[in-house]
Coordinates of C-alpha atoms and ligand atoms in Angstrom, one line a residue:
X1 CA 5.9 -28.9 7.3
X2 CA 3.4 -29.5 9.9
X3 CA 0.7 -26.8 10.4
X4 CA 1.2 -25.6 14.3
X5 CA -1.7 -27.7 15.8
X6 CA 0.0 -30.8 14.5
X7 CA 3.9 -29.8 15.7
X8 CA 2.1 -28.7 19.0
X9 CA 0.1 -32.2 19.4
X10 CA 3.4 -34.5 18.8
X11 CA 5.3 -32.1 20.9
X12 CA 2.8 -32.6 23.7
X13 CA 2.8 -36.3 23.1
X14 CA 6.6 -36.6 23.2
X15 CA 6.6 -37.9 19.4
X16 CA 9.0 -35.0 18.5
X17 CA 11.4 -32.9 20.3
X18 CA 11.4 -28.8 20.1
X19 CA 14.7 -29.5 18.8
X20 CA 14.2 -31.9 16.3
X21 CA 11.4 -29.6 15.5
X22 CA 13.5 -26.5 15.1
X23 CA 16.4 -28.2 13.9
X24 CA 13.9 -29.2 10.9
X25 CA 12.8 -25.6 10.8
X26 CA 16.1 -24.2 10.4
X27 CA 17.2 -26.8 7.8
X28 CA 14.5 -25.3 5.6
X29 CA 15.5 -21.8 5.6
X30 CA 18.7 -23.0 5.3
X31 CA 17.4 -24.7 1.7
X32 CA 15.0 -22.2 1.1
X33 CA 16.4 -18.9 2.1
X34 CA 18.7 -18.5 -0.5
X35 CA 15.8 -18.6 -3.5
X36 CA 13.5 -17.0 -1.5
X37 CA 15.0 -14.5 0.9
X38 CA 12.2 -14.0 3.4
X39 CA 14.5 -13.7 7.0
X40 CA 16.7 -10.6 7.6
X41 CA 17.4 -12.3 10.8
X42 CA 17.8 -15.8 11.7
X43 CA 18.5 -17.3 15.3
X44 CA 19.8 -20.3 15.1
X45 CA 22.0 -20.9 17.9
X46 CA 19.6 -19.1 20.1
X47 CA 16.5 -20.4 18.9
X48 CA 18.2 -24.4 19.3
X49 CA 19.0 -23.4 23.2
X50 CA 15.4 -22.5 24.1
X51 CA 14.2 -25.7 22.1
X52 CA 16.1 -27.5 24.3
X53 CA 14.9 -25.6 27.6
X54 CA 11.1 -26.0 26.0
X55 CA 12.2 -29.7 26.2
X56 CA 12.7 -29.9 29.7
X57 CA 10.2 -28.1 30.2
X58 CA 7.9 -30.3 28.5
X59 CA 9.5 -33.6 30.0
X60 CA 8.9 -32.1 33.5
X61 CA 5.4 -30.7 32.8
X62 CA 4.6 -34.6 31.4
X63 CA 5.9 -36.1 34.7
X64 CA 4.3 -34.2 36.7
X65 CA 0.9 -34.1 34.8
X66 CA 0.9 -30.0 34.5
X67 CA -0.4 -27.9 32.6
X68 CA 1.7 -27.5 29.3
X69 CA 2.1 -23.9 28.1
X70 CA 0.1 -23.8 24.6
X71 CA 2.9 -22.9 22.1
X72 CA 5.6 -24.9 24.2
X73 CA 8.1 -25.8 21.6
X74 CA 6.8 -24.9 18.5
X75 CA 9.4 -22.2 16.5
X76 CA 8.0 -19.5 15.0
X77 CA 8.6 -16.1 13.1
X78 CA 8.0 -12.8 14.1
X79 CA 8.1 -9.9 10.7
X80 CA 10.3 -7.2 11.3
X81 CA 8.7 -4.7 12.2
X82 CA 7.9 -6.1 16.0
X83 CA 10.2 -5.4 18.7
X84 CA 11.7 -8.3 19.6
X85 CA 14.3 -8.0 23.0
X86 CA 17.8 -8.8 22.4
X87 CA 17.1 -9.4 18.2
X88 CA 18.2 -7.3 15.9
X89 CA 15.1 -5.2 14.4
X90 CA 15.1 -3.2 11.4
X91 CA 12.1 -2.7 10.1
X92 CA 13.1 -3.5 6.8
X93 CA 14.9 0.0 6.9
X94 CA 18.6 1.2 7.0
X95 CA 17.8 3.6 10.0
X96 CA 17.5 0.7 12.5
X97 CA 20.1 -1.5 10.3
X98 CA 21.9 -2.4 14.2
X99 CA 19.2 -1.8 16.4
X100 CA 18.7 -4.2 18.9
X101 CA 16.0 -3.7 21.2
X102 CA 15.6 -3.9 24.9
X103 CA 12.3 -5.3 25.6
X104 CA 9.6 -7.1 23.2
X105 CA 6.5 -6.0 21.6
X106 CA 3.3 -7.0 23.9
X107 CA 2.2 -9.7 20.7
X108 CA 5.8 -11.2 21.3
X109 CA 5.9 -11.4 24.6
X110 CA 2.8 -13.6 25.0
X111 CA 3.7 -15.8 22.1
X112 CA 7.2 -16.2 23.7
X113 CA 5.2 -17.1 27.1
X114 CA 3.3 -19.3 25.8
X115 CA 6.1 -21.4 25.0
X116 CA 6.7 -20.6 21.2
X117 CA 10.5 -20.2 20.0
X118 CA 11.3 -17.5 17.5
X119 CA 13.9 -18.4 15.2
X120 CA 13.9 -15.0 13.3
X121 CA 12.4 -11.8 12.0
X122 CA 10.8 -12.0 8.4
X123 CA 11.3 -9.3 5.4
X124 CA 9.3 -6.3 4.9
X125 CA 8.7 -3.0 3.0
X126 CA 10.3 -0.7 5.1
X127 CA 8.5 0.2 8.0
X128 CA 5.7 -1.5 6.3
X129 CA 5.1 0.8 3.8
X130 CA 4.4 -1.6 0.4
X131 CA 2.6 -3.7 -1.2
X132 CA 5.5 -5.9 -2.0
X133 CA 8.6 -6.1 0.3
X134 CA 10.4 -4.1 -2.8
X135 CA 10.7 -1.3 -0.7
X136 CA 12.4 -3.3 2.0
X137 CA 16.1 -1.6 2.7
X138 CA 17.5 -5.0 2.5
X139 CA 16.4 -7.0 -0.7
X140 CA 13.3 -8.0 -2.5
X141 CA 11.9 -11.5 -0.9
X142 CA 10.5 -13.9 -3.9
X143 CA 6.9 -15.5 -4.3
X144 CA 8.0 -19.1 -3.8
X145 CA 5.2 -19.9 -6.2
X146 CA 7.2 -18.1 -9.1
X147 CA 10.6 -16.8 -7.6
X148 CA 10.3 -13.7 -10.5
X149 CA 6.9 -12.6 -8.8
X150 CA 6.8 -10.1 -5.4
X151 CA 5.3 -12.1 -2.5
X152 CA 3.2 -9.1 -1.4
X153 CA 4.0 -7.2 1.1
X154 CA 4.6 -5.4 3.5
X155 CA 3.9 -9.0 5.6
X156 CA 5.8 -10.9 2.2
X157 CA 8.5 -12.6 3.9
X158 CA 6.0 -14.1 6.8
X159 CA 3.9 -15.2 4.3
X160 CA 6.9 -16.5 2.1
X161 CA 8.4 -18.1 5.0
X162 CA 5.1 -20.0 5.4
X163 CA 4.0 -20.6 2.3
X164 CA 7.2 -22.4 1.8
X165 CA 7.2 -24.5 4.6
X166 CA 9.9 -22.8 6.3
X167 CA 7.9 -21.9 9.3
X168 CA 4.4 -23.0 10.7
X169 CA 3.3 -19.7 11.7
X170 CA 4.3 -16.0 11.3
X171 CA 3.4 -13.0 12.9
X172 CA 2.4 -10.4 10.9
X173 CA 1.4 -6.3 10.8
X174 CA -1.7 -5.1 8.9
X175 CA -2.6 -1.5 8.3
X176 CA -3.8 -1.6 4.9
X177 CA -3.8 -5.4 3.9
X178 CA -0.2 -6.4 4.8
X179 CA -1.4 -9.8 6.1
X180 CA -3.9 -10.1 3.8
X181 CA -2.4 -9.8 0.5
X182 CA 0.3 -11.4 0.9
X183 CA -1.0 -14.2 2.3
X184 CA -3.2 -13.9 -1.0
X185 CA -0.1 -13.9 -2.5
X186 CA 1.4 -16.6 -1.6
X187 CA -1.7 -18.9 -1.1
X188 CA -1.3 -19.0 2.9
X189 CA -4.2 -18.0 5.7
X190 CA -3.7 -14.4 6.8
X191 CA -5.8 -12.9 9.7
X192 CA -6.2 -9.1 10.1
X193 CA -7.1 -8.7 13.7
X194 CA -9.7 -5.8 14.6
X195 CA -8.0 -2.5 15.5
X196 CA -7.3 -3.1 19.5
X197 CA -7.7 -6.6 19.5
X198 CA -4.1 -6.9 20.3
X199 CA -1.8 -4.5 21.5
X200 CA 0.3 -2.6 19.7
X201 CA 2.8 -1.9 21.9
X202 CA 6.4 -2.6 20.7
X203 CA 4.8 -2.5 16.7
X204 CA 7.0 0.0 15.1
X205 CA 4.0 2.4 14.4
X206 CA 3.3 3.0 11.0
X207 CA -0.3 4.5 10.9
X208 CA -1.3 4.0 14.4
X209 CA -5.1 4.0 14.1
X210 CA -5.1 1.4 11.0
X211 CA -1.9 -1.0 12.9
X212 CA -3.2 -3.9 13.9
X213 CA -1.0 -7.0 14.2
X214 CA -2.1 -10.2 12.5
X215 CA -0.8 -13.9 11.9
X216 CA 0.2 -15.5 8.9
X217 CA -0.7 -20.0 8.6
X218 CA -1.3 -22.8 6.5
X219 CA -5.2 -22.4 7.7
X220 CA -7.3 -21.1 9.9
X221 CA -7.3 -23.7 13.0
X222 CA -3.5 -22.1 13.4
X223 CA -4.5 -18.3 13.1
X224 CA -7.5 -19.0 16.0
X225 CA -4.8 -21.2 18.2
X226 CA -2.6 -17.4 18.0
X227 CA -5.0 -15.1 18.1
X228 CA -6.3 -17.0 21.5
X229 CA -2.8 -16.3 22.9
X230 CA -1.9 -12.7 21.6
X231 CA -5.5 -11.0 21.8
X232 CA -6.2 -9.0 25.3
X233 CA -6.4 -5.4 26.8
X234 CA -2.7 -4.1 27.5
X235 CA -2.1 -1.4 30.0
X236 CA 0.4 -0.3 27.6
X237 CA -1.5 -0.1 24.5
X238 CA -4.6 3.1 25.4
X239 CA -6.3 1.8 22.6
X240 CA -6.4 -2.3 23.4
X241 CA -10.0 -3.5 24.1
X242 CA -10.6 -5.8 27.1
X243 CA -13.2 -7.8 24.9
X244 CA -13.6 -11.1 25.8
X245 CA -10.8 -13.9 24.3
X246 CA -11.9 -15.7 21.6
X247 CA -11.3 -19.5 22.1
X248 CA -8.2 -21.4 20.8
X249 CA -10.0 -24.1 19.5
X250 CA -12.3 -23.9 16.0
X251 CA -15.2 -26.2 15.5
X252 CA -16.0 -27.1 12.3
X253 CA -20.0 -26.5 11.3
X254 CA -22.1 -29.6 9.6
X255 CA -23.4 -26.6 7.3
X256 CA -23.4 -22.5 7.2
X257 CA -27.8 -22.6 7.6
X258 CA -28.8 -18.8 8.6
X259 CA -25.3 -17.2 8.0
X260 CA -25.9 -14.5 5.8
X261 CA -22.9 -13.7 3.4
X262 CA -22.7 -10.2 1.7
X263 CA -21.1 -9.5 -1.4
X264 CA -20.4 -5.5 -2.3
X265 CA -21.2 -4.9 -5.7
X266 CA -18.3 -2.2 -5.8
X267 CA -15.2 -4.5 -5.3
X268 CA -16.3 -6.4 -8.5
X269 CA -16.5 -5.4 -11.8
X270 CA -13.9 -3.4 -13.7
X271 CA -10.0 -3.7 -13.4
X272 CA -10.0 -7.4 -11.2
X273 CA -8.3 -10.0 -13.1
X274 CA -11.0 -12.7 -14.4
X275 CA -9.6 -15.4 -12.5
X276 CA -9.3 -14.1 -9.5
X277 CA -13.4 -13.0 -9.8
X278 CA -14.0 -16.5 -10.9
X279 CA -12.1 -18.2 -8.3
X280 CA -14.0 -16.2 -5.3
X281 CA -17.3 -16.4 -7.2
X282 CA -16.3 -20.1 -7.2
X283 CA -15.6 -20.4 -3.3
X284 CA -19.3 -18.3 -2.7
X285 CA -20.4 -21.8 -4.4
X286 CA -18.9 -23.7 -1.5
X287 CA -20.5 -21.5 0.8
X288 CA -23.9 -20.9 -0.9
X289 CA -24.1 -25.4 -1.1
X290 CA -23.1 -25.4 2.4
X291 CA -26.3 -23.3 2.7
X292 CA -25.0 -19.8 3.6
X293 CA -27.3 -16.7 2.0
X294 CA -25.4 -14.8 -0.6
X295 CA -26.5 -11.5 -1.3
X296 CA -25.9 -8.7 -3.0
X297 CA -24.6 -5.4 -0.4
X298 CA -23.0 -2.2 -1.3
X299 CA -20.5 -0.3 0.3
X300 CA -21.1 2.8 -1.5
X301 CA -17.7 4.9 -0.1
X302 CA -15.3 1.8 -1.5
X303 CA -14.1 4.4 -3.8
X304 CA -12.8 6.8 -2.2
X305 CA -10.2 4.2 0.0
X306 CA -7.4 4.8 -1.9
X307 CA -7.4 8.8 -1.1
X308 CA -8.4 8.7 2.0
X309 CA -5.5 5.9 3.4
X310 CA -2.9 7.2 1.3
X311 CA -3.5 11.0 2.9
X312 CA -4.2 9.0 6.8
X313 CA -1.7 7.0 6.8
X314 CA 1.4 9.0 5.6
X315 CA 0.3 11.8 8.0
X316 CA 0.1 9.5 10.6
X317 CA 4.1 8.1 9.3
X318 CA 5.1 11.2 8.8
X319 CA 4.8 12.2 13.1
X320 CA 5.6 8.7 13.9
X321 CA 8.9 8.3 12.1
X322 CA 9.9 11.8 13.6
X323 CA 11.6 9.7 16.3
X324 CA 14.5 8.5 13.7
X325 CA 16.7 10.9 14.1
X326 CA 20.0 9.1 14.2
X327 CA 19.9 10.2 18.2
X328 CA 18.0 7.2 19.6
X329 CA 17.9 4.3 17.0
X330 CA 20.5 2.4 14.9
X331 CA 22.9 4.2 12.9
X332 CA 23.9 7.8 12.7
X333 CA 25.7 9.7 10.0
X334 CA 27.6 12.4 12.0
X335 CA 27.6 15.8 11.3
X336 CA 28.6 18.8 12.9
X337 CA 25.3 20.3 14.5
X338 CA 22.6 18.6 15.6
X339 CA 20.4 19.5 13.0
X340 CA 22.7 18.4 10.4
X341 CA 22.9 15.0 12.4
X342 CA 18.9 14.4 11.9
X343 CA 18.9 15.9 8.5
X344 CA 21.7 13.4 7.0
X345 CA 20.6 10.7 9.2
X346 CA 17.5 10.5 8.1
X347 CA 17.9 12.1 4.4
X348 CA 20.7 8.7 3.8
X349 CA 19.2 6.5 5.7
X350 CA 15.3 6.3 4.9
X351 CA 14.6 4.6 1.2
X352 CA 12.7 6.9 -1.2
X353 CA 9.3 5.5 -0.5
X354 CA 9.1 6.2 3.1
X355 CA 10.6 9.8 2.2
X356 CA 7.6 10.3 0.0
X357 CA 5.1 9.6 2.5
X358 CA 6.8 11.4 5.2
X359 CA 6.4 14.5 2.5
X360 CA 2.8 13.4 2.0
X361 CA 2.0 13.2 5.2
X362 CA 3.5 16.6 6.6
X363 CA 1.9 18.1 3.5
X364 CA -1.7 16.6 4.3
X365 CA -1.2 18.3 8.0
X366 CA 0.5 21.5 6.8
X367 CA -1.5 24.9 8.0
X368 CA -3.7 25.5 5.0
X369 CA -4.0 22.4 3.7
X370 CA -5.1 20.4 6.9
X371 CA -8.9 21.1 6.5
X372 CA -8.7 20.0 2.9
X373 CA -7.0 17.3 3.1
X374 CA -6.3 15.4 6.6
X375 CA -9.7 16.7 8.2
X376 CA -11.4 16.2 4.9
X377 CA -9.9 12.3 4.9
X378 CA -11.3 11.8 8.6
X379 CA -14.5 12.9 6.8
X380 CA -14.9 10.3 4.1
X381 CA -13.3 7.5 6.8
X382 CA -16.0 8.0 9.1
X383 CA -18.7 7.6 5.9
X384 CA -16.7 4.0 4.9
X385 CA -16.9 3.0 8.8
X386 CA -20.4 3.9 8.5
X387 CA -20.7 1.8 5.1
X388 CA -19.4 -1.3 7.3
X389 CA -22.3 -0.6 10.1
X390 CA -25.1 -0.9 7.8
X391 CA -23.8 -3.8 5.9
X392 CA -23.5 -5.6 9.2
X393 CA -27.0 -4.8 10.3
X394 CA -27.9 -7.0 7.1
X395 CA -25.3 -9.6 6.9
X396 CA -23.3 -11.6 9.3
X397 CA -19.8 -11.0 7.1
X398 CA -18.6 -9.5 3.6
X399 CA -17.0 -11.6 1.3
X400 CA -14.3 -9.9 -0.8
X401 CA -11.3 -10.7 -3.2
X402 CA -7.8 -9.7 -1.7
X403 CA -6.2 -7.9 -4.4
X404 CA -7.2 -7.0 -7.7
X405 CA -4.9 -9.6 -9.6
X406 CA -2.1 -12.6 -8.4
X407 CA 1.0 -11.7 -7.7
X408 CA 3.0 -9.2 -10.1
X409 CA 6.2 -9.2 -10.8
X410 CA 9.0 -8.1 -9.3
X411 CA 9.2 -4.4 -10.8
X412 CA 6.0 -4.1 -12.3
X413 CA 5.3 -1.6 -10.5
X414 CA 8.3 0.0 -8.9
X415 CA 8.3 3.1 -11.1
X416 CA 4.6 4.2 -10.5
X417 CA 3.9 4.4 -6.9
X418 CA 0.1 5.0 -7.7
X419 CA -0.5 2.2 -9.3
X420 CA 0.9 0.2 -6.5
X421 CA -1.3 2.2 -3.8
X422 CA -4.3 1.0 -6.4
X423 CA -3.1 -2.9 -5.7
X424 CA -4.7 -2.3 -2.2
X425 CA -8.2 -1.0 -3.0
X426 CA -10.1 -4.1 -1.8
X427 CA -7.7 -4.4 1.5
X428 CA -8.1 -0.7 2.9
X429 CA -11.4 -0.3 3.8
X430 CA -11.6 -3.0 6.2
X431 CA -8.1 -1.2 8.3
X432 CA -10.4 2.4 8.1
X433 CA -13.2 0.8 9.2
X434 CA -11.2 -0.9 12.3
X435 CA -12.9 -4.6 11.6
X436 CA -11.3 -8.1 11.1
X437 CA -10.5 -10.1 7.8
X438 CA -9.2 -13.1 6.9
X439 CA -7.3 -13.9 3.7
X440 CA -7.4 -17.8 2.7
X441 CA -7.0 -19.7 -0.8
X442 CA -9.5 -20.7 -3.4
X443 CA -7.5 -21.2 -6.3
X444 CA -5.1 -20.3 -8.6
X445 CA -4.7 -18.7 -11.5
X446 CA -3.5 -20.4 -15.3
X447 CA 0.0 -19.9 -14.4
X448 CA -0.2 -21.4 -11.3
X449 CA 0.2 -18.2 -8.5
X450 CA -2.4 -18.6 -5.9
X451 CA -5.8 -16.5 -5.4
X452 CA -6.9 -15.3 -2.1
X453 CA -10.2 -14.4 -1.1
X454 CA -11.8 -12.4 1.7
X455 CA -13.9 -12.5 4.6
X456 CA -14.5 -9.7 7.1
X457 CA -16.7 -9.3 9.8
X458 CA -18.2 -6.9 12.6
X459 CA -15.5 -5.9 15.0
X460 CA -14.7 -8.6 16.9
X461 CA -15.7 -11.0 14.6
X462 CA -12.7 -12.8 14.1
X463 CA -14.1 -16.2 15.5
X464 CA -17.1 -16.2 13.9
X465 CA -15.0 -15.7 10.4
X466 CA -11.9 -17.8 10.7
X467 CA -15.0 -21.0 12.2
X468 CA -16.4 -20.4 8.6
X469 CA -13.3 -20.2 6.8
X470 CA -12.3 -23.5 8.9
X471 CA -15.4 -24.7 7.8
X472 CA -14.3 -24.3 4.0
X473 CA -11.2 -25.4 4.7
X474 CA -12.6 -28.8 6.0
X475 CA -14.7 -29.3 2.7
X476 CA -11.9 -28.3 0.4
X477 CA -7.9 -28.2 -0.4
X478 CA -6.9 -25.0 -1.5
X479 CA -4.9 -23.9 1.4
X480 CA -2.9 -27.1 1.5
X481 CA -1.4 -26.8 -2.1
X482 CA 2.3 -26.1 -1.5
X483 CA 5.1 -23.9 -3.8
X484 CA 7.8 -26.1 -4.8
X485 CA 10.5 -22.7 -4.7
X486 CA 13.6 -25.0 -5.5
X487 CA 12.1 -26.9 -8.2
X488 CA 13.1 -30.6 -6.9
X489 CA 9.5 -31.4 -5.8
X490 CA 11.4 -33.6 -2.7
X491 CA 7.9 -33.3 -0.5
Ligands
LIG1 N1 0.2 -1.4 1.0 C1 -0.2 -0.5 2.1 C2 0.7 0.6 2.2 O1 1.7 0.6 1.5 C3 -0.5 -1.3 3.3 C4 0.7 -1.6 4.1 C5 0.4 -2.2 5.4 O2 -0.6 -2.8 5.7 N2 1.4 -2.1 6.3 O3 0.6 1.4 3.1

């Protein structure tokens, strides 16, 4: 599979046809879905009729010499937790199993006008709540590195879908590292965009001040190309910044002189799998010959992440997913009052993970427990944000493993829900302190699953980031290793 730039430069040349281009894409779910299971939705006779009117579209815009739209053509995914008019989305939950909504998230839209063709919506845990797609109402999606392994989550089928060359791109959600570790994951490029960098409008909230929506690619060249198009100030969104755009393009640098690299003492050390520490110690190598400064930073309130998402977030689920009550959304169980109605709608219909964090969260905000534990959270947030601001007055970006190990196995963890929540220690901070990441490969482990490594940045930083991780990318091959999910090797 082409990365996006590439599709995007023979589409513009006439070389290849949006429908030969999404005909390909489709026959590769159609291989691939089955062993991998990324898609709950899949377009295809909708997704083939806007290939064709990108077609003519493209044939007239090359007659006439206009401009051509910047994703004209190219199909893409979108995860399932953005609205998408007139496509089914579920949010990897059983309350929205037949919801089909009437208008598109604000990300969508300008991917869509831009040209791009969605063939479908990707797997998640439901409404993003996961670190592996297990808790996804509708199936488990498979590492197509090792089809008994979780792909991450809650982003695991958009980076499954990419990692095996279903798709070129995916959208993605992050609020604690749902790009990110799953791109880990599954040895694809993830970007987690700064909180307001792009809208949230039409993201089925989650947490809403830790949603950011992110993009899932083979490298980074693709993630700056979407984040060009989807980044902005949205009247609809209060909390989109009108920063200025970064630009499409990335330009690789002859070396990384005078870009100081900072490395927290606190995310190394005990409980990371050896490999993965070697792998990014290896990649700080790259960076360090290219003639980057590595040095040593702390972020002294890394600790206390874990408590303080995992008492933010849920309270923030637990008012947000209020709305499913079996009155608006998808499905309803009837009853005879209407209290009975929300109270079986919602006691049937939500899995058990998203009814723990609703009880969580209403318990964090209860009367009497509110100072100690929600106001007490906002506390110890504002001290990690703070942590972030002094690094950056030192060093230009952080560099960071994604997740403490590679990719677990499906059910390793399904029975204790804490030690999952402890699978996103090195991801969280970055979504409480509002500032970009990216996730990109440097290795793999001995049995072959990919290991991701991090680089964040100040707010609105994304550029500066994803030119150095296209900069490593250039010197090196990690990100275009490919999963061979079907075991017949035919690329
Ligand atoms: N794994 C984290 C959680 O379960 C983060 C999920 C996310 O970023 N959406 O909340």
């Amino acid at each position: 599979m082409l990365t996006a730039k590439e599709a995007l430069r023979l589409l513009h040349r006439g070389e290849v046809s949006s429908r030969e281009l999404t005909q390909e894409v489709l026959k590769q779910i159609e291989r691939t879905e089955p062993a991998v299971h990324a898609f709950l939705t899949v377009v295809a006779e909708q997704a083939l009729a806007e290939a064709e009117q990108a077609d003519k579209h493209l044939a007239q815009a090359r007659r006439d010499g206009d401009e051509i739209p910047p994703l004209l053509g190219l199909p893409v995914a979108v995860k399932d937790v953005l609205i998408t008019k007139g496509i089914r989305t579920t949010a990897g939950s059983r309350i929205l199993e037949n919801f089909v909504p009437p208008f598109d998230a604000t990300s969508v839209r300008r991917v869509k006008e831009a040209g791009a063709v969605i063939v479908g919506k990707t797997n998640t845990d439901e409404f993003a709540m996961g670190s592996s797609t297990e808790n996804s109402a509708f199936g488990v999606t498979h590492n197509p590195w090792d089809l008994e392994r979780v792909p991450g989550g809650s982003s695991g089928g958009s980076a499954a879908a990419v990692a095996a060359r279903m798709v070129p791109v995916a959208l993605g959600t992050d609020t604690g590292g749902s790009v990110r570790q799953p791109a880990a994951f599954c040895g694809v490029t993830g970007l987690k965009t700064t909180y307001g960098r792009i809208s949230r409008y039409g993201l089925i909230a989650y947490g809403s001040s830790l949603d950011t929506v992110g993009v899932l690619s083979q490298d980074a060249a693709d993630a700056a190309l979407f984040l060009n198009i989807m980044a902005g100030r949205d009247p609809l969104d209060a909390t989109s910044v009108d920063a200025p755009i970064p630009p499409a393009e990335l330009r690789a640098r002859d070396d990384l002189r005078g870009l100081k690299i900072g490395v927290p003492r606190e995310y190394f050390g005990g409980g990371i799998q050896p490999e993965v520490e070697s792998a990014v110690r290896a990649a700080l190598e790259v960076f360090a010959d290219m003639g980057a400064e590595i040095t040593e930073i702390s972020l002294p309130h890394t600790e206390y992440a874990v408590p303080v998402y995992y008492l933010i977030a849920p309270a923030e689920a637990s008012a947000n997913l209020a709305r499913f009550d079996g009155i608006r959304y998808g499905p309803r169980v009837p009853a005879d009052s209407m209290w009975d109605v929300f109270r079986r709608t919602r006691g049937r219909l939500f899995g058990a993970e998203v009814k723990r964090r609703i009880m969580l969260g209403t318990y964090a905000l209860s009367a009497g427990y509110y100072d100690a534990y929600y106001g007490k959270a906002q506390k110890v947030r504002t001290l990690i944000k703070r942590d972030f601001e002094t690094a950056f007055e030192k060093v230009d970006l952080i560099a960071a493993p994604v997740a403490p190990s590679t990719a677990f196995r499906i059910g390793e963890h399904t029975n204790d829900p804490l030690a999952m929540y402890l699978e996103d220690v090195f991801t969280l901070p970055a979504n409480l302190a509002g500032v970009p990441g990216v996730s990109f490969p440097v290795g793999f482990d001995r049995l072959g699953l990919p290991i991701g490594m991090q680089l964040m940045g100040a707010h609105f930083q994304e550029h500066l980031i994803l030119e150095v991780v296209h900069t490593y990318q250039q010197a090196t091959d990690w990100h275009r290793h490919q999963p061979d999910p079907l075991g017949d090797d035919e690329e």
